[in-house]
Amino acid sequence: MDELQLFRGDTVLLKGKKRRESVCIVLSDDTCSDEKVRMNRVVRNNLRVRLGDVISIQPCPDVKYGKRIHVLPIDDTVEGITGNIFEVYLKPYFLEAYRPIRKGDIFLVRGGMRAVEFKVVETDPSPYCIVAPDTVIHCEGEPIKREDEEESLNEVGYDDIGGVRKQLAQIKEMVELPLRHPALFKAIGVKTHGEVERRIVSQLLTLMDGLKQRAHVIVMAATNRPNSIDPALRRFGRFDREVDIGIPDATGRLEILQIHTKNMKLADDVDLEQVANETHGHVGADLAALCSEAALQAIRKKMDLIDLEDETIDAEVMNSLAVTMDDFRVRVQGVSVCLLYKKATLTFYNI
């Protein structure tokens, strides 16, 4: 806080994954180390981050008081509530609190015996503001469906893809850079990608004749038979850039394992770096199957404590479940994922 010149009660802008942002009030905590911050589950969901992820924090002193905001509840959190939602939940929550909010964020309000989740639909000014006593709060409208929110939470982004760091950099260079910053290319006198439908081969042109002639259109394609592609498609102005996604190396395998295990409960003895080093030759599907089988193996070890006839499982059994290093080494009949590749680094003596 001293380095950022922040004081208790200041407003900060947090940046997470998938270009998600949120505004929060900062508080000091002597029990938290300098390189870490504490956030509740609601804020983490708004930023699309999990425990242990990296976020960006910057002071945001210029947040203006809101003239009006529009918030709607999430449907499954207001089922059975018949009272005035504004009087029971929103008014006490914002009263003299000067809370910062951002468009698109979800916040949790507790009142009585219930907790209701609300989504910020609109703010004036946008995209964020501070709810002051003079701010008009609108909450009219149909509740937001939980399914729609969960779908947005599960959006796939670059952070959900591992083992292809170099290839992602190439794709960003080919797609995002010219679309987001075409001025860079104009400044050096070259044309950005665009109007590709004018230069496409006739076979694809027939399928894409619905495209209008417009700039900022990029066509991407994938194949598992690169040697069978017509050379005409590879000429400049057509599919003139190729990204080869091969078998991941140890660093790539570690990234893939971290993605597949980010929601798994791992024991302290699990060393994902060792697993990555010992799975030479495995691709993403193999590593996904390995993680799945390791989780199933952890459950199999507790089967004698689980009564399949009961509708619920004992809480102690649930809490004791954790995937160990031995679970990753299991060999399941019919599944070809196990730590078999002991000689990932070959020398002349191995040939």
JSON list of N, CA and C in Angstrom, two decimals, residues 68-117:
[
{"chain": "A", "resi": 68, "resn": "ARG", "atom": "N", "xyz": [-27.11, 7.57, -11.46]},
{"chain": "A", "resi": 68, "resn": "ARG", "atom": "CA", "xyz": [-28.11, 6.50, -11.36]},
{"chain": "A", "resi": 68, "resn": "ARG", "atom": "C", "xyz": [-27.44, 5.18, -11.72]},
{"chain": "A", "resi": 69, "resn": "ILE", "atom": "N", "xyz": [-27.97, 4.10, -11.16]},
{"chain": "A", "resi": 69, "resn": "ILE", "atom": "CA", "xyz": [-27.49, 2.76, -11.48]},
{"chain": "A", "resi": 69, "resn": "ILE", "atom": "C", "xyz": [-28.71, 1.85, -11.66]},
{"chain": "A", "resi": 70, "resn": "HIS", "atom": "N", "xyz": [-28.51, 0.78, -12.41]},
{"chain": "A", "resi": 70, "resn": "HIS", "atom": "CA", "xyz": [-29.56, -0.21, -12.62]},
{"chain": "A", "resi": 70, "resn": "HIS", "atom": "C", "xyz": [-29.01, -1.58, -12.24]},
{"chain": "A", "resi": 71, "resn": "VAL", "atom": "N", "xyz": [-29.62, -2.21, -11.27]},
{"chain": "A", "resi": 71, "resn": "VAL", "atom": "CA", "xyz": [-29.18, -3.53, -10.83]},
{"chain": "A", "resi": 71, "resn": "VAL", "atom": "C", "xyz": [-30.37, -4.48, -10.86]},
{"chain": "A", "resi": 72, "resn": "LEU", "atom": "N", "xyz": [-30.08, -5.76, -11.15]},
{"chain": "A", "resi": 72, "resn": "LEU", "atom": "CA", "xyz": [-31.11, -6.79, -11.17]},
{"chain": "A", "resi": 72, "resn": "LEU", "atom": "C", "xyz": [-30.63, -8.00, -10.38]},
{"chain": "A", "resi": 73, "resn": "PRO", "atom": "N", "xyz": [-31.54, -8.69, -9.68]},
{"chain": "A", "resi": 73, "resn": "PRO", "atom": "CA", "xyz": [-31.14, -9.87, -8.91]},
{"chain": "A", "resi": 73, "resn": "PRO", "atom": "C", "xyz": [-30.95, -11.09, -9.79]},
{"chain": "A", "resi": 74, "resn": "ILE", "atom": "N", "xyz": [-30.17, -12.05, -9.31]},
{"chain": "A", "resi": 74, "resn": "ILE", "atom": "CA", "xyz": [-30.04, -13.35, -9.97]},
{"chain": "A", "resi": 74, "resn": "ILE", "atom": "C", "xyz": [-31.24, -14.19, -9.57]},
{"chain": "A", "resi": 75, "resn": "ASP", "atom": "N", "xyz": [-31.87, -14.84, -10.53]},
{"chain": "A", "resi": 75, "resn": "ASP", "atom": "CA", "xyz": [-33.19, -15.43, -10.31]},
{"chain": "A", "resi": 75, "resn": "ASP", "atom": "C", "xyz": [-33.25, -16.43, -9.16]},
{"chain": "A", "resi": 76, "resn": "ASP", "atom": "N", "xyz": [-32.25, -17.35, -9.06]},
{"chain": "A", "resi": 76, "resn": "ASP", "atom": "CA", "xyz": [-32.37, -18.39, -8.04]},
{"chain": "A", "resi": 76, "resn": "ASP", "atom": "C", "xyz": [-32.12, -17.89, -6.63]},
{"chain": "A", "resi": 77, "resn": "THR", "atom": "N", "xyz": [-31.63, -16.65, -6.47]},
{"chain": "A", "resi": 77, "resn": "THR", "atom": "CA", "xyz": [-31.39, -16.12, -5.13]},
{"chain": "A", "resi": 77, "resn": "THR", "atom": "C", "xyz": [-32.58, -15.34, -4.58]},
{"chain": "A", "resi": 78, "resn": "VAL", "atom": "N", "xyz": [-33.60, -15.10, -5.43]},
{"chain": "A", "resi": 78, "resn": "VAL", "atom": "CA", "xyz": [-34.78, -14.36, -4.96]},
{"chain": "A", "resi": 78, "resn": "VAL", "atom": "C", "xyz": [-36.03, -15.22, -4.99]},
{"chain": "A", "resi": 79, "resn": "GLU", "atom": "N", "xyz": [-35.87, -16.51, -5.22]},
{"chain": "A", "resi": 79, "resn": "GLU", "atom": "CA", "xyz": [-37.02, -17.40, -5.21]},
{"chain": "A", "resi": 79, "resn": "GLU", "atom": "C", "xyz": [-37.65, -17.43, -3.82]},
{"chain": "A", "resi": 80, "resn": "GLY", "atom": "N", "xyz": [-38.96, -17.21, -3.77]},
{"chain": "A", "resi": 80, "resn": "GLY", "atom": "CA", "xyz": [-39.67, -17.23, -2.50]},
{"chain": "A", "resi": 80, "resn": "GLY", "atom": "C", "xyz": [-39.68, -15.91, -1.76]},
{"chain": "A", "resi": 81, "resn": "ILE", "atom": "N", "xyz": [-38.95, -14.91, -2.23]},
{"chain": "A", "resi": 81, "resn": "ILE", "atom": "CA", "xyz": [-38.93, -13.60, -1.56]},
{"chain": "A", "resi": 81, "resn": "ILE", "atom": "C", "xyz": [-40.11, -12.77, -2.08]},
{"chain": "A", "resi": 82, "resn": "THR", "atom": "N", "xyz": [-40.95, -12.31, -1.16]},
{"chain": "A", "resi": 82, "resn": "THR", "atom": "CA", "xyz": [-42.15, -11.57, -1.53]},
{"chain": "A", "resi": 82, "resn": "THR", "atom": "C", "xyz": [-42.09, -10.10, -1.13]},
{"chain": "A", "resi": 83, "resn": "GLY", "atom": "N", "xyz": [-41.13, -9.72, -0.29]},
{"chain": "A", "resi": 83, "resn": "GLY", "atom": "CA", "xyz": [-41.06, -8.34, 0.18]},
{"chain": "A", "resi": 83, "resn": "GLY", "atom": "C", "xyz": [-40.45, -7.41, -0.85]},
{"chain": "A", "resi": 84, "resn": "ASN", "atom": "N", "xyz": [-40.26, -6.17, -0.43]},
{"chain": "A", "resi": 84, "resn": "ASN", "atom": "CA", "xyz": [-39.65, -5.15, -1.28]},
{"chain": "A", "resi": 84, "resn": "ASN", "atom": "C", "xyz": [-38.14, -5.35, -1.29]},
{"chain": "A", "resi": 85, "resn": "ILE", "atom": "N", "xyz": [-37.60, -5.77, -2.42]},
{"chain": "A", "resi": 85, "resn": "ILE", "atom": "CA", "xyz": [-36.17, -6.08, -2.50]},
{"chain": "A", "resi": 85, "resn": "ILE", "atom": "C", "xyz": [-35.33, -4.83, -2.25]},
{"chain": "A", "resi": 86, "resn": "PHE", "atom": "N", "xyz": [-35.79, -3.69, -2.75]},
{"chain": "A", "resi": 86, "resn": "PHE", "atom": "CA", "xyz": [-35.01, -2.47, -2.56]},
{"chain": "A", "resi": 86, "resn": "PHE", "atom": "C", "xyz": [-34.92, -2.09, -1.08]},
{"chain": "A", "resi": 87, "resn": "GLU", "atom": "N", "xyz": [-36.04, -2.13, -0.38]},
{"chain": "A", "resi": 87, "resn": "GLU", "atom": "CA", "xyz": [-36.06, -1.71, 1.02]},
{"chain": "A", "resi": 87, "resn": "GLU", "atom": "C", "xyz": [-35.32, -2.70, 1.92]},
{"chain": "A", "resi": 88, "resn": "VAL", "atom": "N", "xyz": [-35.44, -3.98, 1.62]},
{"chain": "A", "resi": 88, "resn": "VAL", "atom": "CA", "xyz": [-34.87, -5.00, 2.50]},
{"chain": "A", "resi": 88, "resn": "VAL", "atom": "C", "xyz": [-33.38, -5.22, 2.22]},
{"chain": "A", "resi": 89, "resn": "TYR", "atom": "N", "xyz": [-32.97, -5.13, 0.97]},
{"chain": "A", "resi": 89, "resn": "TYR", "atom": "CA", "xyz": [-31.59, -5.50, 0.62]},
{"chain": "A", "resi": 89, "resn": "TYR", "atom": "C", "xyz": [-30.76, -4.31, 0.13]},
{"chain": "A", "resi": 90, "resn": "LEU", "atom": "N", "xyz": [-31.20, -3.66, -0.93]},
{"chain": "A", "resi": 90, "resn": "LEU", "atom": "CA", "xyz": [-30.36, -2.65, -1.57]},
{"chain": "A", "resi": 90, "resn": "LEU", "atom": "C", "xyz": [-30.19, -1.38, -0.74]},
{"chain": "A", "resi": 91, "resn": "LYS", "atom": "N", "xyz": [-31.25, -0.88, -0.17]},
{"chain": "A", "resi": 91, "resn": "LYS", "atom": "CA", "xyz": [-31.16, 0.36, 0.59]},
{"chain": "A", "resi": 91, "resn": "LYS", "atom": "C", "xyz": [-30.22, 0.24, 1.78]},
{"chain": "A", "resi": 92, "resn": "PRO", "atom": "N", "xyz": [-30.35, -0.79, 2.63]},
{"chain": "A", "resi": 92, "resn": "PRO", "atom": "CA", "xyz": [-29.39, -0.91, 3.75]},
{"chain": "A", "resi": 92, "resn": "PRO", "atom": "C", "xyz": [-27.96, -1.16, 3.27]},
{"chain": "A", "resi": 93, "resn": "TYR", "atom": "N", "xyz": [-27.80, -1.84, 2.15]},
{"chain": "A", "resi": 93, "resn": "TYR", "atom": "CA", "xyz": [-26.46, -2.18, 1.65]},
{"chain": "A", "resi": 93, "resn": "TYR", "atom": "C", "xyz": [-25.70, -0.94, 1.20]},
{"chain": "A", "resi": 94, "resn": "PHE", "atom": "N", "xyz": [-26.39, -0.02, 0.53]},
{"chain": "A", "resi": 94, "resn": "PHE", "atom": "CA", "xyz": [-25.72, 1.16, -0.01]},
{"chain": "A", "resi": 94, "resn": "PHE", "atom": "C", "xyz": [-25.82, 2.39, 0.90]},
{"chain": "A", "resi": 95, "resn": "LEU", "atom": "N", "xyz": [-26.62, 2.34, 1.95]},
{"chain": "A", "resi": 95, "resn": "LEU", "atom": "CA", "xyz": [-26.86, 3.51, 2.79]},
{"chain": "A", "resi": 95, "resn": "LEU", "atom": "C", "xyz": [-25.57, 4.02, 3.41]},
{"chain": "A", "resi": 96, "resn": "GLU", "atom": "N", "xyz": [-25.16, 5.23, 3.03]},
{"chain": "A", "resi": 96, "resn": "GLU", "atom": "CA", "xyz": [-23.97, 5.90, 3.58]},
{"chain": "A", "resi": 96, "resn": "GLU", "atom": "C", "xyz": [-22.70, 5.05, 3.48]},
{"chain": "A", "resi": 97, "resn": "ALA", "atom": "N", "xyz": [-22.68, 4.08, 2.56]},
{"chain": "A", "resi": 97, "resn": "ALA", "atom": "CA", "xyz": [-21.51, 3.19, 2.46]},
{"chain": "A", "resi": 97, "resn": "ALA", "atom": "C", "xyz": [-20.52, 3.64, 1.40]},
{"chain": "A", "resi": 98, "resn": "TYR", "atom": "N", "xyz": [-21.00, 4.42, 0.43]},
{"chain": "A", "resi": 98, "resn": "TYR", "atom": "CA", "xyz": [-20.14, 4.91, -0.66]},
{"chain": "A", "resi": 98, "resn": "TYR", "atom": "C", "xyz": [-19.38, 3.75, -1.31]},
{"chain": "A", "resi": 99, "resn": "ARG", "atom": "N", "xyz": [-20.13, 2.78, -1.76]},
{"chain": "A", "resi": 99, "resn": "ARG", "atom": "CA", "xyz": [-19.53, 1.58, -2.36]},
{"chain": "A", "resi": 99, "resn": "ARG", "atom": "C", "xyz": [-19.25, 1.80, -3.85]},
{"chain": "A", "resi": 100, "resn": "PRO", "atom": "N", "xyz": [-18.06, 1.43, -4.33]},
{"chain": "A", "resi": 100, "resn": "PRO", "atom": "CA", "xyz": [-17.79, 1.49, -5.78]},
{"chain": "A", "resi": 100, "resn": "PRO", "atom": "C", "xyz": [-18.36, 0.25, -6.47]},
{"chain": "A", "resi": 101, "resn": "ILE", "atom": "N", "xyz": [-18.93, 0.42, -7.64]},
{"chain": "A", "resi": 101, "resn": "ILE", "atom": "CA", "xyz": [-19.45, -0.70, -8.42]},
{"chain": "A", "resi": 101, "resn": "ILE", "atom": "C", "xyz": [-19.04, -0.51, -9.88]},
{"chain": "A", "resi": 102, "resn": "ARG", "atom": "N", "xyz": [-19.05, -1.60, -10.61]},
{"chain": "A", "resi": 102, "resn": "ARG", "atom": "CA", "xyz": [-18.70, -1.56, -12.03]},
{"chain": "A", "resi": 102, "resn": "ARG", "atom": "C", "xyz": [-19.75, -2.30, -12.84]},
{"chain": "A", "resi": 103, "resn": "LYS", "atom": "N", "xyz": [-20.03, -1.80, -14.03]},
{"chain": "A", "resi": 103, "resn": "LYS", "atom": "CA", "xyz": [-20.99, -2.44, -14.91]},
{"chain": "A", "resi": 103, "resn": "LYS", "atom": "C", "xyz": [-20.56, -3.87, -15.22]},
{"chain": "A", "resi": 104, "resn": "GLY", "atom": "N", "xyz": [-21.49, -4.81, -15.04]},
{"chain": "A", "resi": 104, "resn": "GLY", "atom": "CA", "xyz": [-21.20, -6.22, -15.30]},
{"chain": "A", "resi": 104, "resn": "GLY", "atom": "C", "xyz": [-20.83, -7.01, -14.07]},
{"chain": "A", "resi": 105, "resn": "ASP", "atom": "N", "xyz": [-20.49, -6.32, -12.97]},
{"chain": "A", "resi": 105, "resn": "ASP", "atom": "CA", "xyz": [-20.10, -7.02, -11.75]},
{"chain": "A", "resi": 105, "resn": "ASP", "atom": "C", "xyz": [-21.33, -7.59, -11.04]},
{"chain": "A", "resi": 106, "resn": "ILE", "atom": "N", "xyz": [-21.07, -8.61, -10.23]},
{"chain": "A", "resi": 106, "resn": "ILE", "atom": "CA", "xyz": [-22.08, -9.20, -9.36]},
{"chain": "A", "resi": 106, "resn": "ILE", "atom": "C", "xyz": [-21.67, -8.94, -7.92]},
{"chain": "A", "resi": 107, "resn": "PHE", "atom": "N", "xyz": [-22.62, -8.55, -7.07]},
{"chain": "A", "resi": 107, "resn": "PHE", "atom": "CA", "xyz": [-22.33, -8.35, -5.66]},
{"chain": "A", "resi": 107, "resn": "PHE", "atom": "C", "xyz": [-23.37, -9.06, -4.81]},
{"chain": "A", "resi": 108, "resn": "LEU", "atom": "N", "xyz": [-22.98, -9.44, -3.61]},
{"chain": "A", "resi": 108, "resn": "LEU", "atom": "CA", "xyz": [-23.81, -10.24, -2.71]},
{"chain": "A", "resi": 108, "resn": "LEU", "atom": "C", "xyz": [-24.31, -9.36, -1.57]},
{"chain": "A", "resi": 109, "resn": "VAL", "atom": "N", "xyz": [-25.61, -9.42, -1.30]},
{"chain": "A", "resi": 109, "resn": "VAL", "atom": "CA", "xyz": [-26.22, -8.65, -0.22]},
{"chain": "A", "resi": 109, "resn": "VAL", "atom": "C", "xyz": [-26.92, -9.61, 0.73]},
{"chain": "A", "resi": 110, "resn": "ARG", "atom": "N", "xyz": [-26.58, -9.53, 2.00]},
{"chain": "A", "resi": 110, "resn": "ARG", "atom": "CA", "xyz": [-27.20, -10.37, 3.02]},
{"chain": "A", "resi": 110, "resn": "ARG", "atom": "C", "xyz": [-28.25, -9.56, 3.77]},
{"chain": "A", "resi": 111, "resn": "GLY", "atom": "N", "xyz": [-29.41, -10.17, 3.93]},
{"chain": "A", "resi": 111, "resn": "GLY", "atom": "CA", "xyz": [-30.48, -9.51, 4.66]},
{"chain": "A", "resi": 111, "resn": "GLY", "atom": "C", "xyz": [-31.38, -10.54, 5.31]},
{"chain": "A", "resi": 112, "resn": "GLY", "atom": "N", "xyz": [-31.57, -10.43, 6.61]},
{"chain": "A", "resi": 112, "resn": "GLY", "atom": "CA", "xyz": [-32.36, -11.42, 7.32]},
{"chain": "A", "resi": 112, "resn": "GLY", "atom": "C", "xyz": [-31.71, -12.78, 7.27]},
{"chain": "A", "resi": 113, "resn": "MET", "atom": "N", "xyz": [-32.45, -13.78, 6.80]},
{"chain": "A", "resi": 113, "resn": "MET", "atom": "CA", "xyz": [-31.93, -15.15, 6.70]},
{"chain": "A", "resi": 113, "resn": "MET", "atom": "C", "xyz": [-31.52, -15.50, 5.28]},
{"chain": "A", "resi": 114, "resn": "ARG", "atom": "N", "xyz": [-31.52, -14.51, 4.37]},
{"chain": "A", "resi": 114, "resn": "ARG", "atom": "CA", "xyz": [-31.22, -14.80, 2.97]},
{"chain": "A", "resi": 114, "resn": "ARG", "atom": "C", "xyz": [-30.04, -13.97, 2.48]},
{"chain": "A", "resi": 115, "resn": "ALA", "atom": "N", "xyz": [-29.45, -14.45, 1.41]},
{"chain": "A", "resi": 115, "resn": "ALA", "atom": "CA", "xyz": [-28.39, -13.70, 0.72]},
{"chain": "A", "resi": 115, "resn": "ALA", "atom": "C", "xyz": [-28.79, -13.63, -0.75]},
{"chain": "A", "resi": 116, "resn": "VAL", "atom": "N", "xyz": [-28.83, -12.44, -1.30]},
{"chain": "A", "resi": 116, "resn": "VAL", "atom": "CA", "xyz": [-29.28, -12.22, -2.67]},
{"chain": "A", "resi": 116, "resn": "VAL", "atom": "C", "xyz": [-28.11, -11.68, -3.49]},
{"chain": "A", "resi": 117, "resn": "GLU", "atom": "N", "xyz": [-27.95, -12.24, -4.69]},
{"chain": "A", "resi": 117, "resn": "GLU", "atom": "CA", "xyz": [-26.92, -11.75, -5.61]},
{"chain": "A", "resi": 117, "resn": "GLU", "atom": "C", "xyz": [-27.55, -10.80, -6.63]}
]
